[in-house]
Coordinates of C-alpha atoms in Angstrom, one line a residue:
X1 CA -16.1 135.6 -11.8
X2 CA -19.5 136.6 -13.4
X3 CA -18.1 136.1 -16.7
X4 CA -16.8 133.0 -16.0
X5 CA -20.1 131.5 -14.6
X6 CA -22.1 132.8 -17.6
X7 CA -19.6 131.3 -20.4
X8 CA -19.5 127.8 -18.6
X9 CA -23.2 127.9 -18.7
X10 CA -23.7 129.2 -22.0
X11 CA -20.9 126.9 -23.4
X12 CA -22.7 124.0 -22.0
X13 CA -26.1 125.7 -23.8
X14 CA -24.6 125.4 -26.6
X15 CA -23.2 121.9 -27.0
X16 CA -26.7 120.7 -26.0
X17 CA -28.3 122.8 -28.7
X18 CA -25.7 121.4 -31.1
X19 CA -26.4 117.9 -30.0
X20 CA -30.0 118.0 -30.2
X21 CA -29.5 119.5 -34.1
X22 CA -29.1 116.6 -36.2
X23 CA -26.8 114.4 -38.1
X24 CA -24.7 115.5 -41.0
X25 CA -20.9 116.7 -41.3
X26 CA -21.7 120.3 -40.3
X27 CA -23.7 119.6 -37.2
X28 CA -21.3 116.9 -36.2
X29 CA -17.9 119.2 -36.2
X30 CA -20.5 122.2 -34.1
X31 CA -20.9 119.7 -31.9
X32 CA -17.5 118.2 -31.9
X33 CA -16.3 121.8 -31.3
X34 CA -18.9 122.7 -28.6
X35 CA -18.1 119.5 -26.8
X36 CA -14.7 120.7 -26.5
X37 CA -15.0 124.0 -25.5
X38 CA -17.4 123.0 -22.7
X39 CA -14.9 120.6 -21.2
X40 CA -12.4 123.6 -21.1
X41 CA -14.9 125.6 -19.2
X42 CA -15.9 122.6 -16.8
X43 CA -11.7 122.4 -16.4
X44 CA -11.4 126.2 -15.9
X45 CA -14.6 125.5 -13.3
X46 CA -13.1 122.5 -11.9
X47 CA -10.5 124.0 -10.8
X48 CA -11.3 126.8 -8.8
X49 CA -13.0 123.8 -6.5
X50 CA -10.7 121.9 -4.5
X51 CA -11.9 119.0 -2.2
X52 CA -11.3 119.6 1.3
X53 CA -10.3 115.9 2.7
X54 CA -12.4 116.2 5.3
X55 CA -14.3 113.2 6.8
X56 CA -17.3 114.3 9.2
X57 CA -17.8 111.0 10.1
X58 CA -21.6 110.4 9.1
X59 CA -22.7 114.0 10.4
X60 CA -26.3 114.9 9.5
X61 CA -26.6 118.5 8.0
X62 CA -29.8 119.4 7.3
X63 CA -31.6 122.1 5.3
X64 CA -35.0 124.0 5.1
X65 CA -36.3 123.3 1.9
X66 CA -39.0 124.0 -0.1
X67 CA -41.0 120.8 -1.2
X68 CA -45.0 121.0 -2.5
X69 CA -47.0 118.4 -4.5
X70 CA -49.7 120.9 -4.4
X71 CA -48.7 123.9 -7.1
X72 CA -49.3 123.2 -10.5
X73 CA -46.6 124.8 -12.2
X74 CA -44.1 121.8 -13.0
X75 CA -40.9 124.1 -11.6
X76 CA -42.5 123.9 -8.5
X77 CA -42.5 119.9 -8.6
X78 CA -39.0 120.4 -8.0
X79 CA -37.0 121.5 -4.7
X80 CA -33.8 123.0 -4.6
X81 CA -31.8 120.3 -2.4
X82 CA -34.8 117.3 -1.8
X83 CA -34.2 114.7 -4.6
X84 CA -35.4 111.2 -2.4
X85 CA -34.2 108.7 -4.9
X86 CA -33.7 108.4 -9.0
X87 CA -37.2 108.7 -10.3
X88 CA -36.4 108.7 -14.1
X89 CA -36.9 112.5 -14.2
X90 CA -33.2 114.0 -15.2
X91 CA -33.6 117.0 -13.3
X92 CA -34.5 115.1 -10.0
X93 CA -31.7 112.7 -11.0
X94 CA -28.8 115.0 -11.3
X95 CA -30.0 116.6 -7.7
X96 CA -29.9 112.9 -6.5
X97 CA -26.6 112.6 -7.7
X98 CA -25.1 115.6 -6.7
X99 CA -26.5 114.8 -2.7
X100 CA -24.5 111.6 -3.1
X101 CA -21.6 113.2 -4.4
X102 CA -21.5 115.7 -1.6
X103 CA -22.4 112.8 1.0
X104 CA -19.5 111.1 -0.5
X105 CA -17.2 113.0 -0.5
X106 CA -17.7 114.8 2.7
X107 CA -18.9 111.8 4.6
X108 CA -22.2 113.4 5.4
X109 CA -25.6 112.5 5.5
X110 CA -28.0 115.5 4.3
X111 CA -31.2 115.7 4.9
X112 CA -33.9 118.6 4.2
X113 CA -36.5 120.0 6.6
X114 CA -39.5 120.3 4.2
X115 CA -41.7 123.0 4.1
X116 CA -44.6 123.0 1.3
X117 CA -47.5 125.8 0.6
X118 CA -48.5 127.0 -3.0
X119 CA -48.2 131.0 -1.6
X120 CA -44.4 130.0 -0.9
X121 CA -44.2 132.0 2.2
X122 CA -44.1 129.5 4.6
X123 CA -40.1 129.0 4.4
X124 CA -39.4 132.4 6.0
X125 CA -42.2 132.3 8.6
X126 CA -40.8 128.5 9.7
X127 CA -37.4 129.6 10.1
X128 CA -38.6 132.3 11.8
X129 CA -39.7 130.4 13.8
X130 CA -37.2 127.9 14.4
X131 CA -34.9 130.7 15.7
X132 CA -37.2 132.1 17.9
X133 CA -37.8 128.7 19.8
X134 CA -33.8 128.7 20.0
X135 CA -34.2 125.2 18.3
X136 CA -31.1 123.9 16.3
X137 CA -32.6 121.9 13.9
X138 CA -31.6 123.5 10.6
X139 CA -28.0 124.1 9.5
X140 CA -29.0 126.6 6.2
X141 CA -32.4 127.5 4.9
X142 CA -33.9 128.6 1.8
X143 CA -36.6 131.5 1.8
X144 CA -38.0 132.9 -1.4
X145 CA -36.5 136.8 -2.6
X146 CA -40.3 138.0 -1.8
X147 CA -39.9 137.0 2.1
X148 CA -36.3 136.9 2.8
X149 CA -36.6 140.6 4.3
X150 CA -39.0 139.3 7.1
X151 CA -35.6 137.6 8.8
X152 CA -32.8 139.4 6.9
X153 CA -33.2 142.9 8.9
X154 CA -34.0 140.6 12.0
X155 CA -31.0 141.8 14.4
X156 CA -29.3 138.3 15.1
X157 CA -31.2 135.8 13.0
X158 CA -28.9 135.0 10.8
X159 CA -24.7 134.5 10.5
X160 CA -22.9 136.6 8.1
X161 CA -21.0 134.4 5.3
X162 CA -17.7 136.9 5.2
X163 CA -17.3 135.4 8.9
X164 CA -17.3 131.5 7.4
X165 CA -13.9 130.9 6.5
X166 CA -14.2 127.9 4.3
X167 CA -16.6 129.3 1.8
X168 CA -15.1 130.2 -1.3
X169 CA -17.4 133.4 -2.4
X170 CA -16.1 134.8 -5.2
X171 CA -16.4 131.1 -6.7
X172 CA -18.3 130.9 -10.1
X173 CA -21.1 128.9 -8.6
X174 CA -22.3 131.6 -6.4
X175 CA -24.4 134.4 -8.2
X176 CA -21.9 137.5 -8.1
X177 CA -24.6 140.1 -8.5
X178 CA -26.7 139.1 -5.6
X179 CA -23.6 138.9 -3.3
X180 CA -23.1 142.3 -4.3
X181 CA -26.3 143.5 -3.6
X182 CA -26.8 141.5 -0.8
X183 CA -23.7 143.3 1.1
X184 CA -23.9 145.9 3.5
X185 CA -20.6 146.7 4.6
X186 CA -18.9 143.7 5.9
X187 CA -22.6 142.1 6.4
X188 CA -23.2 139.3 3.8
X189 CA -26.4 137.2 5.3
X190 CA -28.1 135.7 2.2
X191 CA -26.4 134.4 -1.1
X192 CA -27.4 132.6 -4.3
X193 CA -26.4 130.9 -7.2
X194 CA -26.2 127.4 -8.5
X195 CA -27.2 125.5 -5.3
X196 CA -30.4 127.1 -5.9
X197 CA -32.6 125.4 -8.7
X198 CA -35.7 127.8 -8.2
X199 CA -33.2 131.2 -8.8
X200 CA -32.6 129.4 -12.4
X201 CA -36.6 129.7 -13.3
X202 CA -36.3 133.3 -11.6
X203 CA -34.9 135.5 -14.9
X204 CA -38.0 137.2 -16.6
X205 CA -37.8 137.6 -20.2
X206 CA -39.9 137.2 -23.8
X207 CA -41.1 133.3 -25.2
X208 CA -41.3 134.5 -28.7
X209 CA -43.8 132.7 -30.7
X210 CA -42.2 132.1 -34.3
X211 CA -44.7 130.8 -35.9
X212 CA -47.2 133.7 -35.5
X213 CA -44.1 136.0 -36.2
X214 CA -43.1 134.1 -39.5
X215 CA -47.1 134.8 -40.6
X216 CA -46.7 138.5 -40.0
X217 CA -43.4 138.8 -41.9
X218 CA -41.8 139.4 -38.5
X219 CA -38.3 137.9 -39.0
X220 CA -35.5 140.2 -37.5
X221 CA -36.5 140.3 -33.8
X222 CA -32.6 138.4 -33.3
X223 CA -30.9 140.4 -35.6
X224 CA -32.7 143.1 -33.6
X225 CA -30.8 142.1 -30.3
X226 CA -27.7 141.5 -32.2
X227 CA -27.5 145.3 -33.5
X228 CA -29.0 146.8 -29.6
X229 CA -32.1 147.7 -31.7
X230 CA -34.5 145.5 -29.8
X231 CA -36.7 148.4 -28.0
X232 CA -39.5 148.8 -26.3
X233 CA -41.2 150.7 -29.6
X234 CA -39.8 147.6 -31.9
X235 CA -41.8 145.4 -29.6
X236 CA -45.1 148.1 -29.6
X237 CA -44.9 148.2 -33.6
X238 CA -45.4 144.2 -33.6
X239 CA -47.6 144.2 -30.9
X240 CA -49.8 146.6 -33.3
X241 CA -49.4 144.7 -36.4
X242 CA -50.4 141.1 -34.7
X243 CA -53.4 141.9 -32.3
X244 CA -57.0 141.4 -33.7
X245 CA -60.2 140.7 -32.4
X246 CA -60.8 137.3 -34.1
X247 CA -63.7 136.6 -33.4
X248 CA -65.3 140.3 -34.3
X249 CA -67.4 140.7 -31.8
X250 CA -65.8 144.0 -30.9
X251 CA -64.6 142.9 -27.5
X252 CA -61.1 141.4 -27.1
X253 CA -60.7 138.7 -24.8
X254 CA -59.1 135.0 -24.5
X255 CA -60.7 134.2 -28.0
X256 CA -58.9 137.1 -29.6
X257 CA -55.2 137.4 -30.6
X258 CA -52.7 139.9 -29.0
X259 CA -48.8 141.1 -29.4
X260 CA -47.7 140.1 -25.7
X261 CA -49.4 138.7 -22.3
X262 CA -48.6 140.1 -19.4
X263 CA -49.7 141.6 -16.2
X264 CA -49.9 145.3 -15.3
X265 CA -47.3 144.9 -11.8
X266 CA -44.9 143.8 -14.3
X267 CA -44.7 148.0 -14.4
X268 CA -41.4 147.1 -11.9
X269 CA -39.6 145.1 -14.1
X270 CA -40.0 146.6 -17.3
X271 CA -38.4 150.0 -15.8
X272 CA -35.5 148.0 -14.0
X273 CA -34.7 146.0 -17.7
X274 CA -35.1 150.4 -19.1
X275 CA -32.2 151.2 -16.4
X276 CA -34.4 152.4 -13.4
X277 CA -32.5 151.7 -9.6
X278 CA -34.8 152.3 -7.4
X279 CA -31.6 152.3 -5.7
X280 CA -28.0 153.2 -5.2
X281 CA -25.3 152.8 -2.8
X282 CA -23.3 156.2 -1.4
X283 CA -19.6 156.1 -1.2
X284 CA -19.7 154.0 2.4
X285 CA -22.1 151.1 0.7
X286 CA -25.7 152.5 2.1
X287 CA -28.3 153.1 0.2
X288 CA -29.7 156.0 -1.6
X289 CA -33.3 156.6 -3.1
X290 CA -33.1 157.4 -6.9
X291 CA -35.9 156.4 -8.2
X292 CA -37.3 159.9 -9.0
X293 CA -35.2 161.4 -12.0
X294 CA -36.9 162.4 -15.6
X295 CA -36.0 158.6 -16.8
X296 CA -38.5 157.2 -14.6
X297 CA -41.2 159.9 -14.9
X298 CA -40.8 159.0 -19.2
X299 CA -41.0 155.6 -18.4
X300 CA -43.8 155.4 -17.1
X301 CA -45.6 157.8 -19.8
X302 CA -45.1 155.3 -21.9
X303 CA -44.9 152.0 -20.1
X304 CA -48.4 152.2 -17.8
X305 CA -50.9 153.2 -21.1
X306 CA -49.1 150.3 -23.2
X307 CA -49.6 147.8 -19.6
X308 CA -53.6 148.6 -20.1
X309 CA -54.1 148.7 -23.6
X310 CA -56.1 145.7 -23.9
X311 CA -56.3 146.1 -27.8
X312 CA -52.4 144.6 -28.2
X313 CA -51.9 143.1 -24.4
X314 CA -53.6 140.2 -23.1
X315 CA -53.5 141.4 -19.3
X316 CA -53.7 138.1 -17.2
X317 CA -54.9 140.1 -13.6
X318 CA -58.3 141.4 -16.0
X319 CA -59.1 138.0 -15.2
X320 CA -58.3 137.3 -12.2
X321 CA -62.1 136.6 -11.0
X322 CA -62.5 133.8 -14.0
X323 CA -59.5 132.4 -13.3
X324 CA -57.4 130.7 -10.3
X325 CA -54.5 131.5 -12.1
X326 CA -55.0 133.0 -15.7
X327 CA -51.0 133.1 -16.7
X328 CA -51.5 129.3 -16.3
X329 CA -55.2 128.6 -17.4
X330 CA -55.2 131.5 -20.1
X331 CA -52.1 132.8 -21.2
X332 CA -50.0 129.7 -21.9
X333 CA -52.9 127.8 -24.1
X334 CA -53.3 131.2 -25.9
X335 CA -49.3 131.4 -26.7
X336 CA -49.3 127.5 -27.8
X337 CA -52.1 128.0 -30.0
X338 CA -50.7 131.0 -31.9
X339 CA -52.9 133.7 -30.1
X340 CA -49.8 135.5 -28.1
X341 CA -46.6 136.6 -30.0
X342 CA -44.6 137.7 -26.8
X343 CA -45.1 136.0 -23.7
X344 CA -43.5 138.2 -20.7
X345 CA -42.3 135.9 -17.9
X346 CA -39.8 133.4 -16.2
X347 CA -38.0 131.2 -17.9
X348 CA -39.7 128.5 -15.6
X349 CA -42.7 128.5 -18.3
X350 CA -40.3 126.5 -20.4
X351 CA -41.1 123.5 -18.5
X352 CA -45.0 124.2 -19.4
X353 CA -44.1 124.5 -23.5
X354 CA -42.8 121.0 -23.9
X355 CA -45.8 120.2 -26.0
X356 CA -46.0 123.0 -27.9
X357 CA -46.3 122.3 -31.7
X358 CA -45.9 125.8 -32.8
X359 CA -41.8 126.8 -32.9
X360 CA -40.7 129.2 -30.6
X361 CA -37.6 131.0 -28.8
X362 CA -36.4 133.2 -26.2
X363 CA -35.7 137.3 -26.3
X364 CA -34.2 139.2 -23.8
X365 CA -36.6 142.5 -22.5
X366 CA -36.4 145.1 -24.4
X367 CA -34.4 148.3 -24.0
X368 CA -36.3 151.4 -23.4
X369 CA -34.5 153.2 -26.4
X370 CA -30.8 152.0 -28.7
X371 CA -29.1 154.5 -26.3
X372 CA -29.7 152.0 -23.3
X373 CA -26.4 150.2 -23.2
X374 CA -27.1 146.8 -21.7
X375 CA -30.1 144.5 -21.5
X376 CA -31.1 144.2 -18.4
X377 CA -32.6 141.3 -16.6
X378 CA -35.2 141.5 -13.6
X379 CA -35.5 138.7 -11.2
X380 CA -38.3 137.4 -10.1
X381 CA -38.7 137.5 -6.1
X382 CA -41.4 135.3 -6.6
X383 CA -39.0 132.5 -7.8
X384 CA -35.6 133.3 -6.7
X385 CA -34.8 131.5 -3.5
X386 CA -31.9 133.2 -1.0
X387 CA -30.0 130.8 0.9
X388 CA -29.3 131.7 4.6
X389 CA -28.0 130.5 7.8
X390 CA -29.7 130.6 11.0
X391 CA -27.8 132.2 14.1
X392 CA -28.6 129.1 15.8
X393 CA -26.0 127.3 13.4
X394 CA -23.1 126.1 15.5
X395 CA -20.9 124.8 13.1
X396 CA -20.4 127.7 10.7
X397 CA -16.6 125.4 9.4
X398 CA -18.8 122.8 8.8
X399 CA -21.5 124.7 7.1
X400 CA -19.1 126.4 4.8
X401 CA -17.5 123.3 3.5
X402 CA -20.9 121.7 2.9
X403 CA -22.3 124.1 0.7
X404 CA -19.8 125.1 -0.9
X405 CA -19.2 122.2 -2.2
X406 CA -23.1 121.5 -3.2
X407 CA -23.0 124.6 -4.9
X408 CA -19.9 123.3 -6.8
X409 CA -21.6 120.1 -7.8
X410 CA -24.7 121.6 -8.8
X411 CA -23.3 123.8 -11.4
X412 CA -21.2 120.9 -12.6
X413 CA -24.0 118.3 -12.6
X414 CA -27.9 119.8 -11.7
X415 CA -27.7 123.3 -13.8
X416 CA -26.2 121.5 -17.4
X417 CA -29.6 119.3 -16.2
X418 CA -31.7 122.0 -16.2
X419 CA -30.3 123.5 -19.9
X420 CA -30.4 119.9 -21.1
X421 CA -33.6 119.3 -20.3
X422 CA -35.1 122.6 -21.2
X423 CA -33.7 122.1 -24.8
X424 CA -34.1 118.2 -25.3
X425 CA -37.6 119.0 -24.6
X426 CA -38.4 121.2 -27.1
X427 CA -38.3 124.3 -24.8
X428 CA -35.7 126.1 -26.5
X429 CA -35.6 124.8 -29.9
X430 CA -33.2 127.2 -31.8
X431 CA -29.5 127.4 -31.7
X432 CA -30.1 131.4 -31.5
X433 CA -31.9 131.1 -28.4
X434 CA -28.5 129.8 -26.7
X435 CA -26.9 133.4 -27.6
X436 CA -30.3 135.0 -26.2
X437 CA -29.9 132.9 -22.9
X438 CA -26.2 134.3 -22.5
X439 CA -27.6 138.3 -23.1
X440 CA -30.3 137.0 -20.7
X441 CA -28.1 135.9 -18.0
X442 CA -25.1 138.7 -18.9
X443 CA -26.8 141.1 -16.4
X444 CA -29.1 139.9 -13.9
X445 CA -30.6 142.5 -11.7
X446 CA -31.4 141.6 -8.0
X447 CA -32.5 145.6 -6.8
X448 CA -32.7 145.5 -3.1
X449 CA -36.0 147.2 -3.2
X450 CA -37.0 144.5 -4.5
X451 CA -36.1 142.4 -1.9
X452 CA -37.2 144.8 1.3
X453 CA -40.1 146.7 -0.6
X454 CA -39.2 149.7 1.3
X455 CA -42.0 151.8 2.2
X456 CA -44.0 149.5 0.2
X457 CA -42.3 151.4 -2.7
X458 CA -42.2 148.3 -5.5
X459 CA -46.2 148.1 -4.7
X460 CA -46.7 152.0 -4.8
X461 CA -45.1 152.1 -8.7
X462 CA -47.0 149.1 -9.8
X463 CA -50.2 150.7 -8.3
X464 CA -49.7 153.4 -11.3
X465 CA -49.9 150.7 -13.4
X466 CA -53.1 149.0 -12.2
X467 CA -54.6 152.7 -11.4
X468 CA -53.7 153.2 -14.8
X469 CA -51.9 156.6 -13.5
X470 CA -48.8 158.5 -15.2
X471 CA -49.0 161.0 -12.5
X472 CA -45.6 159.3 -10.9
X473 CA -44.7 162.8 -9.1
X474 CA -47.4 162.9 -6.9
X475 CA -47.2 159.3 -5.8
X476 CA -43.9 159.7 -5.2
X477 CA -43.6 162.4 -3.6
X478 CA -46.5 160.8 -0.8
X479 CA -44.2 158.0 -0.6
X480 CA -40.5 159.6 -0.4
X481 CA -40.9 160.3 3.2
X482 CA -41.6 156.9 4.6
X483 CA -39.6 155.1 2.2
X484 CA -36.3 157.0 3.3
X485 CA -37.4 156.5 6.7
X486 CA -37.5 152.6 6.4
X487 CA -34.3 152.3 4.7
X488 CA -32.6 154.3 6.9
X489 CA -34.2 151.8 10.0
X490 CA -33.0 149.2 7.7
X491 CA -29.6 150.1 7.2
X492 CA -29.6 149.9 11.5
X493 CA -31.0 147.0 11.7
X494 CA -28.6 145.1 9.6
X495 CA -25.9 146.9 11.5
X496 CA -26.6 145.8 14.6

């Protein structure tokens, strides 16, 4: 089913790229041939969705959503159900449509119970909230990856979706990986996937800055990906050749030009895209430590003196004093004006590189080393929102019905939006960027440390990197005790 969800979103990738290419013979058969394999993958999609012929009879389902005119990030303009009325913006529109679609066809009214806040924590403290007081307001809820653990290993907060007989979950619109790491036993309590806009800005990965490559003779970094040669020393040797102090005052800063921007408690990600699980499940699905194995302890050798090597990285939390936010205010107007070849974040930036004169793509994150097997994609919890259902939901048939059948029309009408948009727009302006989306999105990564922090254990390892530490043994070993200890109160919390 993963397979299936990537290829009908690739395949719809790439008919958008090939429409957006030009006019001539050649581009016109790609993009008669694109056309037509992405209406065999919307078929194949189709029909795994079959309309229920219900009527509910004008019922009002509502949902917790989040909804802020106060972030400046464009993504965050956005909610991932709220879409009032067509406003001209495509994104907005095919969310509007889809709500009509569902309303239609379910004969439903949906309404969202908004919550706003730039710090985005507010969804899981309101639901929270909301079940306390016993009220039954909200029929599903979003929270962000970062705060879903405040109600998830709340005993009797939330239903479990293997008891909702009318959802389809192995369907292609719900995010396979996530369901997997999401169950505990017979316990399924949060899910993603389409329905959720704000989990498709969530994958991190490399904007690539062509231009400033093409200057430096740096031409293969695809052909790189192609051959599994794209590694974490590739991207240090390019780092190295591009960074200079421009200015030559002997002090690099914002004026200066570097290999990549980034922050040092990216320290997490980079060792879960090298193969790190914090991680595992034992043979009756708990979980397991296993962080601390000789992979890790190289890791971050390497990883934590590249992180503060100011010379080649631009490192955005340096300047966090001069800055409200210096990924926004700094980083991004250094990458469009050829300052930054590699720009380490979501894929949500695209929205802010619409103006962008300079050419540029997308590259997965590098492998530690060619003997990695896979890219691997981290998730931001940041961005990624969970959907859940409060125990205070009494009409779990209901509920199921509803959202599965918003998930199916977002993926057939909001997330083709979302590609469209991020291509037509010059975010993604190369036809290899569609083959780097599909390696991006081929293994998404949702580590449940991630997601509960045990222990405080994601914060402990980045702490290395903003310490600027390699001594990983020691900090482990001050951790182990009370991380093993809180998964182990976790695991009986979510079984109760």
């Amino acid at each position: 089913m993963k397979q299936k969800a990537i290829l009908s979103f690739i395949l719809i990738f790439s008919a958008l790229l090939s429409a957006c290419a030009g006019g001539d013979t050649a581009d016109t058969t790609a993009q008669t041939t694109a056309a037509e394999t992405t209406t065999d993958a919307v078929s194949e999609t189709e029909s795994e969705y079959t309309s229920p012929g219900v009527d509910y009879e004008g019922a009002v389902f509502t949902i917790l959503d989040y909804d802020t005119d106060e972030y400046f990030w464009q993504a965050a303009t956005y909610s991932d159900i709220n879409a009032e009325e067509e406003n001209g913006d495509p994104i907005n529109d095919a969310q509007y449509k889809r709500n009509m679609a569902v309303e239609e066809e379910l004969n439903i009214t949906l309404e969202t119970y908004p919550v706003g806040g730039v710090s985005r924590f507010d969804n899981a403290n309101e639901l929270r909230r909301l079940i306390l007081a016993g009220e039954d307001i909200v029929d599903a809820a979003f929270v962000f990856g970062r705060e879903i653990s405040n109600v998830l290993s709340e005993p009797g907060y939330l239903m479990n979706f293997n008891d909702i007989s009318t959802m389809n979950l192995d369907a292609s619109w719900w995010d396979q990986n996530a369901i997997e790491t999401l169950t505990f036993g017979s316990n399924l309590k949060a899910v993603t996937g389409d329905i959720s806009l704000y989990t498709q800005f969530a994958p991190m990965l490399y904007f690539y800055n062509k231009n400033l490559a093409e200057q430096f003779g740096i031409d293969d970094c695809y052909d790189l990906v192609r051959q599994g040669e794209w590694t974490f020393d590739k991207v240090n040797e390019y780092c190295q050749l591009v960074s200079n102090d421009l200015d030559g005052n002997s002090v690099m800063d914002e004026n200066d030009r570097y290999g990549i921007a980034s922050q040092r408690p990216l320290l997490s990600d980079m060792l879960i895209a090298s193969g790190v699980s914090y991680t595992s499940r034992d043979s009756e699905g708990g979980i397991e430590l296993s962080l601390n194995n000789e992979l890790t302890v190289n890791l971050v050798e390497r990883f934590v003196p590249f992180l503060n090597n100011g010379d080649i990285n631009n490192i955005a939390d340096l300047y966090n004093n001069k800055y409200s936010n210096p990924f926004y205010e700094m980083q991004l107007p250094m990458f469009t004006n050829n300052q930054i070849l590699f720009n380490f974040n979501q894929i949500l930036i695209s929205f802010e590189l619409r103006a962008m004169e300079a050419d540029y793509g997308i590259l997965p994150l590098p492998k530690y080393n060619v003997e990695q097997e896979d890219y691997i994609t981290p998730m931001s919890m940041s961005w990624t929102t969970m959907l859940v259902i409060p125990a205070t939901n009494s009409r779990l048939e209901e509920t199921g019905v509803v959202l599965d059948c918003l998930g199916y029309y977002s993926q057939q009408m909001v997330t083709p939006e979302f590609i469209d948009t991020t291509i037509r727009h010059k975010s993604l302006r190369d036809e290899d960027s569609a083959e780097m989306l599909e390696i991006v999105l081929d293994k998404k990564v949702y580590d449940i440390a991630q997601i509960y922090n045990f222990g405080g254990i994601i914060d402990t390892v980045n702490k290395l990197a903003t310490s600027n530490s390699t001594n990983f043994a020691s900090v482990y070993q001050s951790v182990e005790s009370a991380v093993k200890t809180q998964i182990e109160k976790t695991l009986e919390l979510i079984a109760e």
